[in-house]
PDB file of N, CA and C in Angstrom:
ATOM      1  N   MET Y  15     -61.557 -13.256  60.556  1.00 58.00           N
ATOM      2  CA  MET Y  15     -62.549 -13.987  59.784  1.00 58.00           C
ATOM      3  C   MET Y  15     -62.246 -13.861  58.301  1.00 58.00           C
ATOM      4  N   ALA Y  16     -62.414 -14.947  57.600  1.00 78.00           N
ATOM      5  CA  ALA Y  16     -62.170 -14.956  56.162  1.00 78.00           C
ATOM      6  C   ALA Y  16     -63.408 -14.489  55.406  1.00 78.00           C
ATOM      7  N   LYS Y  17     -63.152 -13.804  54.317  1.00 93.00           N
ATOM      8  CA  LYS Y  17     -64.232 -13.394  53.428  1.00 93.00           C
ATOM      9  C   LYS Y  17     -64.902 -14.652  52.865  1.00 93.00           C
ATOM     10  N   LEU Y  18     -66.209 -14.584  52.668  1.00 97.00           N
ATOM     11  CA  LEU Y  18     -66.981 -15.703  52.140  1.00 97.00           C
ATOM     12  C   LEU Y  18     -67.526 -15.343  50.772  1.00 97.00           C
ATOM     13  N   THR Y  19     -67.329 -16.232  49.808  1.00 98.00           N
ATOM     14  CA  THR Y  19     -67.899 -16.083  48.472  1.00 98.00           C
ATOM     15  C   THR Y  19     -69.044 -17.067  48.330  1.00 98.00           C
ATOM     16  N   ILE Y  20     -70.142 -16.593  47.770  1.00 98.00           N
ATOM     17  CA  ILE Y  20     -71.326 -17.414  47.542  1.00 98.00           C
ATOM     18  C   ILE Y  20     -71.614 -17.462  46.052  1.00 98.00           C
ATOM     19  N   LEU Y  21     -71.863 -18.655  45.549  1.00 98.00           N
ATOM     20  CA  LEU Y  21     -72.402 -18.845  44.205  1.00 98.00           C
ATOM     21  C   LEU Y  21     -73.771 -19.487  44.376  1.00 98.00           C
ATOM     22  N   ALA Y  22     -74.787 -18.754  43.997  1.00 98.00           N
ATOM     23  CA  ALA Y  22     -76.158 -19.258  44.093  1.00 98.00           C
ATOM     24  C   ALA Y  22     -76.696 -19.420  42.680  1.00 98.00           C
ATOM     25  N   ASN Y  23     -77.009 -20.655  42.311  1.00 98.00           N
ATOM     26  CA  ASN Y  23     -77.563 -20.977  40.998  1.00 98.00           C
ATOM     27  C   ASN Y  23     -79.059 -21.171  41.124  1.00 98.00           C
ATOM     28  N   ILE Y  24     -79.812 -20.412  40.350  1.00 98.00           N
ATOM     29  CA  ILE Y  24     -81.270 -20.492  40.366  1.00 98.00           C
ATOM     30  C   ILE Y  24     -81.722 -20.812  38.951  1.00 98.00           C
ATOM     31  N   LYS Y  25     -82.478 -21.876  38.797  1.00 98.00           N
ATOM     32  CA  LYS Y  25     -83.026 -22.226  37.486  1.00 98.00           C
ATOM     33  C   LYS Y  25     -84.539 -22.143  37.567  1.00 98.00           C
ATOM     34  N   ALA Y  26     -85.082 -21.227  36.781  1.00 98.00           N
ATOM     35  CA  ALA Y  26     -86.527 -20.999  36.760  1.00 98.00           C
ATOM     36  C   ALA Y  26     -87.214 -22.018  35.865  1.00 98.00           C
ATOM     37  N   ASN Y  27     -88.457 -22.299  36.181  1.00 98.00           N
ATOM     38  CA  ASN Y  27     -89.266 -23.079  35.257  1.00 98.00           C
ATOM     39  C   ASN Y  27     -89.416 -22.261  33.978  1.00 98.00           C
ATOM     40  N   PRO Y  28     -89.409 -22.914  32.804  1.00 97.00           N
ATOM     41  CA  PRO Y  28     -89.415 -22.177  31.539  1.00 97.00           C
ATOM     42  C   PRO Y  28     -90.534 -21.140  31.403  1.00 97.00           C
ATOM     43  N   ASN Y  29     -91.675 -21.410  31.969  1.00 98.00           N
ATOM     44  CA  ASN Y  29     -92.797 -20.473  31.852  1.00 98.00           C
ATOM     45  C   ASN Y  29     -92.816 -19.424  32.969  1.00 98.00           C
ATOM     46  N   LYS Y  30     -91.787 -19.402  33.805  1.00 98.00           N
ATOM     47  CA  LYS Y  30     -91.725 -18.471  34.939  1.00 98.00           C
ATOM     48  C   LYS Y  30     -90.449 -17.636  34.955  1.00 98.00           C
ATOM     49  N   ILE Y  31     -89.734 -17.581  33.835  1.00 98.00           N
ATOM     50  CA  ILE Y  31     -88.460 -16.867  33.777  1.00 98.00           C
ATOM     51  C   ILE Y  31     -88.625 -15.399  34.170  1.00 98.00           C
ATOM     52  N   ASP Y  32     -89.596 -14.723  33.587  1.00 98.00           N
ATOM     53  CA  ASP Y  32     -89.767 -13.294  33.870  1.00 98.00           C
ATOM     54  C   ASP Y  32     -90.126 -13.040  35.324  1.00 98.00           C
ATOM     55  N   LEU Y  33     -90.956 -13.890  35.899  1.00 98.00           N
ATOM     56  CA  LEU Y  33     -91.330 -13.754  37.309  1.00 98.00           C
ATOM     57  C   LEU Y  33     -90.100 -13.882  38.195  1.00 98.00           C
ATOM     58  N   VAL Y  34     -89.338 -14.957  37.999  1.00 98.00           N
ATOM     59  CA  VAL Y  34     -88.154 -15.192  38.833  1.00 98.00           C
ATOM     60  C   VAL Y  34     -87.141 -14.070  38.647  1.00 98.00           C
ATOM     61  N   LYS Y  35     -86.897 -13.663  37.412  1.00 98.00           N
ATOM     62  CA  LYS Y  35     -85.949 -12.579  37.149  1.00 98.00           C
ATOM     63  C   LYS Y  35     -86.365 -11.302  37.876  1.00 98.00           C
ATOM     64  N   GLY Y  36     -87.620 -10.951  37.792  1.00 98.00           N
ATOM     65  CA  GLY Y  36     -88.105  -9.750  38.462  1.00 98.00           C
ATOM     66  C   GLY Y  36     -87.932  -9.812  39.965  1.00 98.00           C
ATOM     67  N   GLU Y  37     -88.210 -10.974  40.550  1.00 98.00           N
ATOM     68  CA  GLU Y  37     -88.061 -11.125  42.006  1.00 98.00           C
ATOM     69  C   GLU Y  37     -86.597 -11.112  42.423  1.00 98.00           C
ATOM     70  N   LEU Y  38     -85.715 -11.681  41.607  1.00 98.00           N
ATOM     71  CA  LEU Y  38     -84.285 -11.648  41.912  1.00 98.00           C
ATOM     72  C   LEU Y  38     -83.748 -10.220  41.851  1.00 98.00           C
ATOM     73  N   ILE Y  39     -84.169  -9.473  40.854  1.00 98.00           N
ATOM     74  CA  ILE Y  39     -83.721  -8.086  40.714  1.00 98.00           C
ATOM     75  C   ILE Y  39     -84.120  -7.259  41.936  1.00 98.00           C
ATOM     76  N   LYS Y  40     -85.284  -7.546  42.512  1.00 98.00           N
ATOM     77  CA  LYS Y  40     -85.732  -6.823  43.713  1.00 98.00           C
ATOM     78  C   LYS Y  40     -84.774  -6.998  44.893  1.00 98.00           C
ATOM     79  N   LEU Y  41     -84.029  -8.096  44.913  1.00 98.00           N
ATOM     80  CA  LEU Y  41     -83.123  -8.380  46.028  1.00 98.00           C
ATOM     81  C   LEU Y  41     -81.831  -7.564  45.984  1.00 98.00           C
ATOM     82  N   ILE Y  42     -81.470  -7.066  44.811  1.00 98.00           N
ATOM     83  CA  ILE Y  42     -80.131  -6.506  44.624  1.00 98.00           C
ATOM     84  C   ILE Y  42     -79.862  -5.291  45.513  1.00 98.00           C
ATOM     85  N   ASP Y  43     -80.613  -4.235  45.357  1.00 98.00           N
ATOM     86  CA  ASP Y  43     -80.292  -3.000  46.087  1.00 98.00           C
ATOM     87  C   ASP Y  43     -80.388  -3.171  47.596  1.00 98.00           C
ATOM     88  N   ILE Y  44     -81.421  -3.850  48.051  1.00 98.00           N
ATOM     89  CA  ILE Y  44     -81.594  -4.020  49.502  1.00 98.00           C
ATOM     90  C   ILE Y  44     -80.469  -4.872  50.095  1.00 98.00           C
ATOM     91  N   THR Y  45     -80.025  -5.889  49.343  1.00 98.00           N
ATOM     92  CA  THR Y  45     -78.939  -6.735  49.840  1.00 98.00           C
ATOM     93  C   THR Y  45     -77.614  -5.998  49.811  1.00 98.00           C
ATOM     94  N   ARG Y  46     -77.364  -5.236  48.770  1.00 98.00           N
ATOM     95  CA  ARG Y  46     -76.105  -4.483  48.691  1.00 98.00           C
ATOM     96  C   ARG Y  46     -75.960  -3.497  49.841  1.00 98.00           C
ATOM     97  N   ALA Y  47     -77.072  -3.069  50.411  1.00 98.00           N
ATOM     98  CA  ALA Y  47     -77.044  -2.130  51.536  1.00 98.00           C
ATOM     99  C   ALA Y  47     -76.848  -2.819  52.883  1.00 98.00           C
ATOM    100  N   GLU Y  48     -76.884  -4.146  52.910  1.00 97.00           N
ATOM    101  CA  GLU Y  48     -76.743  -4.885  54.162  1.00 97.00           C
ATOM    102  C   GLU Y  48     -75.315  -4.828  54.690  1.00 97.00           C
ATOM    103  N   GLU Y  49     -75.205  -4.858  56.008  1.00 97.00           N
ATOM    104  CA  GLU Y  49     -73.896  -4.917  56.648  1.00 97.00           C
ATOM    105  C   GLU Y  49     -73.154  -6.163  56.181  1.00 97.00           C
ATOM    106  N   GLY Y  50     -71.910  -5.988  55.789  1.00 97.00           N
ATOM    107  CA  GLY Y  50     -71.070  -7.116  55.414  1.00 97.00           C
ATOM    108  C   GLY Y  50     -71.098  -7.479  53.949  1.00 97.00           C
ATOM    109  N   CYS Y  51     -72.008  -6.917  53.176  1.00 98.00           N
ATOM    110  CA  CYS Y  51     -72.087  -7.236  51.752  1.00 98.00           C
ATOM    111  C   CYS Y  51     -71.006  -6.469  51.006  1.00 98.00           C
ATOM    112  N   ILE Y  52     -70.108  -7.200  50.366  1.00 98.00           N
ATOM    113  CA  ILE Y  52     -69.048  -6.592  49.563  1.00 98.00           C
ATOM    114  C   ILE Y  52     -69.545  -6.403  48.131  1.00 98.00           C
ATOM    115  N   ASN Y  53     -70.127  -7.443  47.569  1.00 97.00           N
ATOM    116  CA  ASN Y  53     -70.782  -7.340  46.261  1.00 97.00           C
ATOM    117  C   ASN Y  53     -71.871  -8.402  46.167  1.00 97.00           C
ATOM    118  N   TYR Y  54     -72.850  -8.115  45.328  1.00 98.00           N
ATOM    119  CA  TYR Y  54     -74.019  -8.985  45.169  1.00 98.00           C
ATOM    120  C   TYR Y  54     -74.472  -8.806  43.726  1.00 98.00           C
ATOM    121  N   ASP Y  55     -73.930  -9.642  42.846  1.00 98.00           N
ATOM    122  CA  ASP Y  55     -74.093  -9.459  41.404  1.00 98.00           C
ATOM    123  C   ASP Y  55     -74.915 -10.592  40.796  1.00 98.00           C
ATOM    124  N   LEU Y  56     -75.962 -10.196  40.085  1.00 98.00           N
ATOM    125  CA  LEU Y  56     -76.856 -11.151  39.440  1.00 98.00           C
ATOM    126  C   LEU Y  56     -76.470 -11.299  37.973  1.00 98.00           C
ATOM    127  N   HIS Y  57     -76.408 -12.548  37.522  1.00 98.00           N
ATOM    128  CA  HIS Y  57     -76.080 -12.866  36.128  1.00 98.00           C
ATOM    129  C   HIS Y  57     -77.176 -13.758  35.551  1.00 98.00           C
ATOM    130  N   GLN Y  58     -77.382 -13.649  34.233  1.00 98.00           N
ATOM    131  CA  GLN Y  58     -78.310 -14.519  33.514  1.00 98.00           C
ATOM    132  C   GLN Y  58     -77.536 -15.174  32.379  1.00 98.00           C
ATOM    133  N   ASP Y  59     -77.682 -16.486  32.263  1.00 98.00           N
ATOM    134  CA  ASP Y  59     -76.981 -17.246  31.231  1.00 98.00           C
ATOM    135  C   ASP Y  59     -77.407 -16.770  29.840  1.00 98.00           C
ATOM    136  N   ASN Y  60     -76.443 -16.567  28.962  1.00 98.00           N
ATOM    137  CA  ASN Y  60     -76.737 -16.089  27.609  1.00 98.00           C
ATOM    138  C   ASN Y  60     -77.459 -17.119  26.754  1.00 98.00           C
ATOM    139  N   ASP Y  61     -77.239 -18.396  27.022  1.00 98.00           N
ATOM    140  CA  ASP Y  61     -77.844 -19.456  26.211  1.00 98.00           C
ATOM    141  C   ASP Y  61     -79.062 -20.087  26.863  1.00 98.00           C
ATOM    142  N   ASN Y  62     -79.155 -20.003  28.176  1.00 98.00           N
ATOM    143  CA  ASN Y  62     -80.285 -20.576  28.914  1.00 98.00           C
ATOM    144  C   ASN Y  62     -80.856 -19.479  29.807  1.00 98.00           C
ATOM    145  N   LEU Y  63     -81.832 -18.756  29.299  1.00 98.00           N
ATOM    146  CA  LEU Y  63     -82.366 -17.591  30.015  1.00 98.00           C
ATOM    147  C   LEU Y  63     -83.042 -17.942  31.332  1.00 98.00           C
ATOM    148  N   ALA Y  64     -83.290 -19.222  31.573  1.00 98.00           N
ATOM    149  CA  ALA Y  64     -83.892 -19.662  32.828  1.00 98.00           C
ATOM    150  C   ALA Y  64     -82.864 -19.813  33.943  1.00 98.00           C
ATOM    151  N   HIS Y  65     -81.583 -19.692  33.616  1.00 98.00           N
ATOM    152  CA  HIS Y  65     -80.504 -19.922  34.589  1.00 98.00           C
ATOM    153  C   HIS Y  65     -79.923 -18.581  35.047  1.00 98.00           C
ATOM    154  N   PHE Y  66     -80.018 -18.350  36.356  1.00 98.00           N
ATOM    155  CA  PHE Y  66     -79.491 -17.142  36.987  1.00 98.00           C
ATOM    156  C   PHE Y  66     -78.427 -17.537  37.999  1.00 98.00           C
ATOM    157  N   VAL Y  67     -77.442 -16.666  38.182  1.00 98.00           N
ATOM    158  CA  VAL Y  67     -76.397 -16.896  39.173  1.00 98.00           C
ATOM    159  C   VAL Y  67     -76.167 -15.604  39.943  1.00 98.00           C
ATOM    160  N   PHE Y  68     -76.202 -15.708  41.269  1.00 98.00           N
ATOM    161  CA  PHE Y  68     -75.730 -14.618  42.113  1.00 98.00           C
ATOM    162  C   PHE Y  68     -74.289 -14.927  42.481  1.00 98.00           C
ATOM    163  N   TYR Y  69     -73.408 -13.969  42.242  1.00 98.00           N
ATOM    164  CA  TYR Y  69     -72.024 -14.029  42.698  1.00 98.00           C
ATOM    165  C   TYR Y  69     -71.919 -13.008  43.822  1.00 98.00           C
ATOM    166  N   GLU Y  70     -71.647 -13.507  45.029  1.00 98.00           N
ATOM    167  CA  GLU Y  70     -71.693 -12.658  46.225  1.00 98.00           C
ATOM    168  C   GLU Y  70     -70.395 -12.781  47.000  1.00 98.00           C
ATOM    169  N   ASN Y  71     -69.991 -11.696  47.610  1.00 98.00           N
ATOM    170  CA  ASN Y  71     -68.888 -11.720  48.562  1.00 98.00           C
ATOM    171  C   ASN Y  71     -69.343 -11.012  49.823  1.00 98.00           C
ATOM    172  N   TRP Y  72     -69.031 -11.652  50.949  1.00 98.00           N
ATOM    173  CA  TRP Y  72     -69.425 -11.157  52.267  1.00 98.00           C
ATOM    174  C   TRP Y  72     -68.199 -11.059  53.151  1.00 98.00           C
ATOM    175  N   GLU Y  73     -68.225 -10.093  54.063  1.00 97.00           N
ATOM    176  CA  GLU Y  73     -67.106  -9.914  54.991  1.00 97.00           C
ATOM    177  C   GLU Y  73     -66.913 -11.127  55.889  1.00 97.00           C
ATOM    178  N   SER Y  74     -68.000 -11.836  56.211  1.00 95.00           N
ATOM    179  CA  SER Y  74     -67.896 -13.030  57.057  1.00 95.00           C
ATOM    180  C   SER Y  74     -69.112 -13.933  56.830  1.00 95.00           C
ATOM    181  N   ARG Y  75     -68.969 -15.179  57.231  1.00 95.00           N
ATOM    182  CA  ARG Y  75     -70.081 -16.121  57.138  1.00 95.00           C
ATOM    183  C   ARG Y  75     -71.223 -15.691  58.059  1.00 95.00           C
ATOM    184  N   GLU Y  76     -70.886 -15.136  59.202  1.00 95.00           N
ATOM    185  CA  GLU Y  76     -71.911 -14.707  60.152  1.00 95.00           C
ATOM    186  C   GLU Y  76     -72.802 -13.613  59.556  1.00 95.00           C
ATOM    187  N   LEU Y  77     -72.190 -12.650  58.862  1.00 96.00           N
ATOM    188  CA  LEU Y  77     -72.982 -11.584  58.253  1.00 96.00           C
ATOM    189  C   LEU Y  77     -73.813 -12.125  57.083  1.00 96.00           C
ATOM    190  N   TRP Y  78     -73.293 -13.099  56.357  1.00 96.00           N
ATOM    191  CA  TRP Y  78     -74.081 -13.743  55.297  1.00 96.00           C
ATOM    192  C   TRP Y  78     -75.265 -14.495  55.906  1.00 96.00           C
ATOM    193  N   GLN Y  79     -75.047 -15.142  57.040  1.00 96.00           N
ATOM    194  CA  GLN Y  79     -76.129 -15.855  57.719  1.00 96.00           C
ATOM    195  C   GLN Y  79     -77.239 -14.885  58.128  1.00 96.00           C
ATOM    196  N   THR Y  80     -76.865 -13.705  58.574  1.00 96.00           N
ATOM    197  CA  THR Y  80     -77.862 -12.684  58.896  1.00 96.00           C
ATOM    198  C   THR Y  80     -78.676 -12.347  57.656  1.00 96.00           C
ATOM    199  N   HIS Y  81     -77.988 -12.178  56.531  1.00 96.00           N
ATOM    200  CA  HIS Y  81     -78.665 -11.925  55.252  1.00 96.00           C
ATOM    201  C   HIS Y  81     -79.657 -13.043  54.929  1.00 96.00           C
ATOM    202  N   MET Y  82     -79.251 -14.272  55.159  1.00 95.00           N
ATOM    203  CA  MET Y  82     -80.110 -15.414  54.808  1.00 95.00           C
ATOM    204  C   MET Y  82     -81.413 -15.425  55.612  1.00 95.00           C
ATOM    205  N   GLY Y  83     -81.430 -14.773  56.756  1.00 95.00           N
ATOM    206  CA  GLY Y  83     -82.632 -14.687  57.569  1.00 95.00           C
ATOM    207  C   GLY Y  83     -83.447 -13.421  57.331  1.00 95.00           C
ATOM    208  N   ALA Y  84     -83.043 -12.632  56.349  1.00 96.00           N
ATOM    209  CA  ALA Y  84     -83.695 -11.334  56.115  1.00 96.00           C
ATOM    210  C   ALA Y  84     -85.099 -11.494  55.542  1.00 96.00           C
ATOM    211  N   GLN Y  85     -85.945 -10.527  55.852  1.00 97.00           N
ATOM    212  CA  GLN Y  85     -87.333 -10.536  55.391  1.00 97.00           C
ATOM    213  C   GLN Y  85     -87.434 -10.499  53.869  1.00 97.00           C
ATOM    214  N   HIS Y  86     -86.550  -9.779  53.212  1.00 96.00           N
ATOM    215  CA  HIS Y  86     -86.647  -9.697  51.748  1.00 96.00           C
ATOM    216  C   HIS Y  86     -86.361 -11.038  51.077  1.00 96.00           C
ATOM    217  N   LEU Y  87     -85.555 -11.882  51.694  1.00 96.00           N
ATOM    218  CA  LEU Y  87     -85.356 -13.234  51.143  1.00 96.00           C
ATOM    219  C   LEU Y  87     -86.589 -14.087  51.366  1.00 96.00           C
ATOM    220  N   ALA Y  88     -87.222 -13.950  52.514  1.00 97.00           N
ATOM    221  CA  ALA Y  88     -88.469 -14.680  52.779  1.00 97.00           C
ATOM    222  C   ALA Y  88     -89.548 -14.259  51.782  1.00 97.00           C
ATOM    223  N   ALA Y  89     -89.617 -12.974  51.469  1.00 97.00           N
ATOM    224  CA  ALA Y  89     -90.601 -12.476  50.503  1.00 97.00           C
ATOM    225  C   ALA Y  89     -90.316 -13.034  49.110  1.00 97.00           C
ATOM    226  N   TYR Y  90     -89.036 -13.118  48.737  1.00 98.00           N
ATOM    227  CA  TYR Y  90     -88.660 -13.713  47.449  1.00 98.00           C
ATOM    228  C   TYR Y  90     -89.118 -15.169  47.385  1.00 98.00           C
ATOM    229  N   LEU Y  91     -88.834 -15.925  48.431  1.00 96.00           N
ATOM    230  CA  LEU Y  91     -89.222 -17.338  48.453  1.00 96.00           C
ATOM    231  C   LEU Y  91     -90.728 -17.503  48.327  1.00 96.00           C
ATOM    232  N   GLU Y  92     -91.469 -16.668  49.007  1.00 97.00           N
ATOM    233  CA  GLU Y  92     -92.928 -16.739  48.925  1.00 97.00           C
ATOM    234  C   GLU Y  92     -93.423 -16.388  47.521  1.00 97.00           C
ATOM    235  N   ALA Y  93     -92.829 -15.378  46.910  1.00 98.00           N
ATOM    236  CA  ALA Y  93     -93.267 -14.920  45.585  1.00 98.00           C
ATOM    237  C   ALA Y  93     -92.930 -15.904  44.471  1.00 98.00           C
ATOM    238  N   THR Y  94     -91.927 -16.771  44.704  1.00 98.00           N
ATOM    239  CA  THR Y  94     -91.475 -17.681  43.650  1.00 98.00           C
ATOM    240  C   THR Y  94     -91.812 -19.147  43.915  1.00 98.00           C
ATOM    241  N   VAL Y  95     -92.723 -19.402  44.842  1.00 97.00           N
ATOM    242  CA  VAL Y  95     -93.140 -20.784  45.105  1.00 97.00           C
ATOM    243  C   VAL Y  95     -93.633 -21.409  43.795  1.00 97.00           C
ATOM    244  N   GLY Y  96     -93.074 -22.557  43.444  1.00 97.00           N
ATOM    245  CA  GLY Y  96     -93.472 -23.260  42.230  1.00 97.00           C
ATOM    246  C   GLY Y  96     -92.865 -22.717  40.949  1.00 97.00           C
ATOM    247  N   ALA Y  97     -92.077 -21.642  41.043  1.00 98.00           N
ATOM    248  CA  ALA Y  97     -91.495 -21.033  39.850  1.00 98.00           C
ATOM    249  C   ALA Y  97     -90.029 -21.421  39.641  1.00 98.00           C
ATOM    250  N   VAL Y  98     -89.374 -21.928  40.680  1.00 98.00           N
ATOM    251  CA  VAL Y  98     -87.967 -22.300  40.602  1.00 98.00           C
ATOM    252  C   VAL Y  98     -87.853 -23.813  40.465  1.00 98.00           C
ATOM    253  N   ALA Y  99     -87.190 -24.248  39.388  1.00 98.00           N
ATOM    254  CA  ALA Y  99     -87.021 -25.670  39.124  1.00 98.00           C
ATOM    255  C   ALA Y  99     -85.858 -26.259  39.914  1.00 98.00           C
ATOM    256  N   GLU Y 100     -84.814 -25.452  40.118  1.00 98.00           N
ATOM    257  CA  GLU Y 100     -83.611 -25.956  40.778  1.00 98.00           C
ATOM    258  C   GLU Y 100     -82.874 -24.811  41.454  1.00 98.00           C
ATOM    259  N   PHE Y 101     -82.313 -25.089  42.629  1.00 98.00           N
ATOM    260  CA  PHE Y 101     -81.518 -24.104  43.355  1.00 98.00           C
ATOM    261  C   PHE Y 101     -80.340 -24.813  43.992  1.00 98.00           C
ATOM    262  N   THR Y 102     -79.137 -24.297  43.751  1.00 98.00           N
ATOM    263  CA  THR Y 102     -77.950 -24.807  44.440  1.00 98.00           C
ATOM    264  C   THR Y 102     -77.161 -23.622  44.964  1.00 98.00           C
ATOM    265  N   LEU Y 103     -76.495 -23.834  46.073  1.00 98.00           N
ATOM    266  CA  LEU Y 103     -75.717 -22.786  46.703  1.00 98.00           C
ATOM    267  C   LEU Y 103     -74.373 -23.351  47.104  1.00 98.00           C
ATOM    268  N   ASN Y 104     -73.306 -22.625  46.775  1.00 98.00           N
ATOM    269  CA  ASN Y 104     -71.959 -23.035  47.156  1.00 98.00           C
ATOM    270  C   ASN Y 104     -71.330 -21.945  47.992  1.00 98.00           C
ATOM    271  N   GLU Y 105     -70.833 -22.320  49.168  1.00 98.00           N
ATOM    272  CA  GLU Y 105     -70.035 -21.434  50.004  1.00 98.00           C
ATOM    273  C   GLU Y 105     -68.582 -21.691  49.648  1.00 98.00           C
ATOM    274  N   MET Y 106     -67.859 -20.623  49.286  1.00 97.00           N
ATOM    275  CA  MET Y 106     -66.510 -20.800  48.785  1.00 97.00           C
ATOM    276  C   MET Y 106     -65.544 -19.821  49.452  1.00 97.00           C
ATOM    277  N   THR Y 107     -64.263 -20.190  49.448  1.00 93.00           N
ATOM    278  CA  THR Y 107     -63.198 -19.370  50.010  1.00 93.00           C
ATOM    279  C   THR Y 107     -62.120 -19.186  48.954  1.00 93.00           C
ATOM    280  N   VAL Y 108     -61.649 -17.954  48.806  1.00 88.00           N
ATOM    281  CA  VAL Y 108     -60.561 -17.674  47.868  1.00 88.00           C
ATOM    282  C   VAL Y 108     -59.307 -18.385  48.349  1.00 88.00           C
ATOM    283  N   ILE Y 109     -58.643 -19.083  47.441  1.00 88.00           N
ATOM    284  CA  ILE Y 109     -57.407 -19.787  47.807  1.00 88.00           C
ATOM    285  C   ILE Y 109     -56.210 -19.324  46.971  1.00 88.00           C
ATOM    286  N   GLY Y 110     -56.419 -18.408  46.095  1.00 84.00           N
ATOM    287  CA  GLY Y 110     -55.297 -17.943  45.275  1.00 84.00           C
ATOM    288  C   GLY Y 110     -55.618 -16.699  44.509  1.00 84.00           C
TER     289      GLY Y 110
END
């Protein structure tokens, strides 16, 4: 199985930046402890504080799928209803 890289872009509503940031930070330690997680790094754009990016690497797509069904992700989604303006996710494979 090939390693899977995930780029998750989260853009918070301008008046909800602190809420979204706090909820994203809660995901870090619990996700890093999950089976198959190689790294799970949260970034915040220097010029647009509402834009966050998770850069993730997983041992396999199957283990990432397990992560996607985790309770802590469901709790994040519930806590940020109406606070996220945009979300995009890219599944990527290293080619060089």
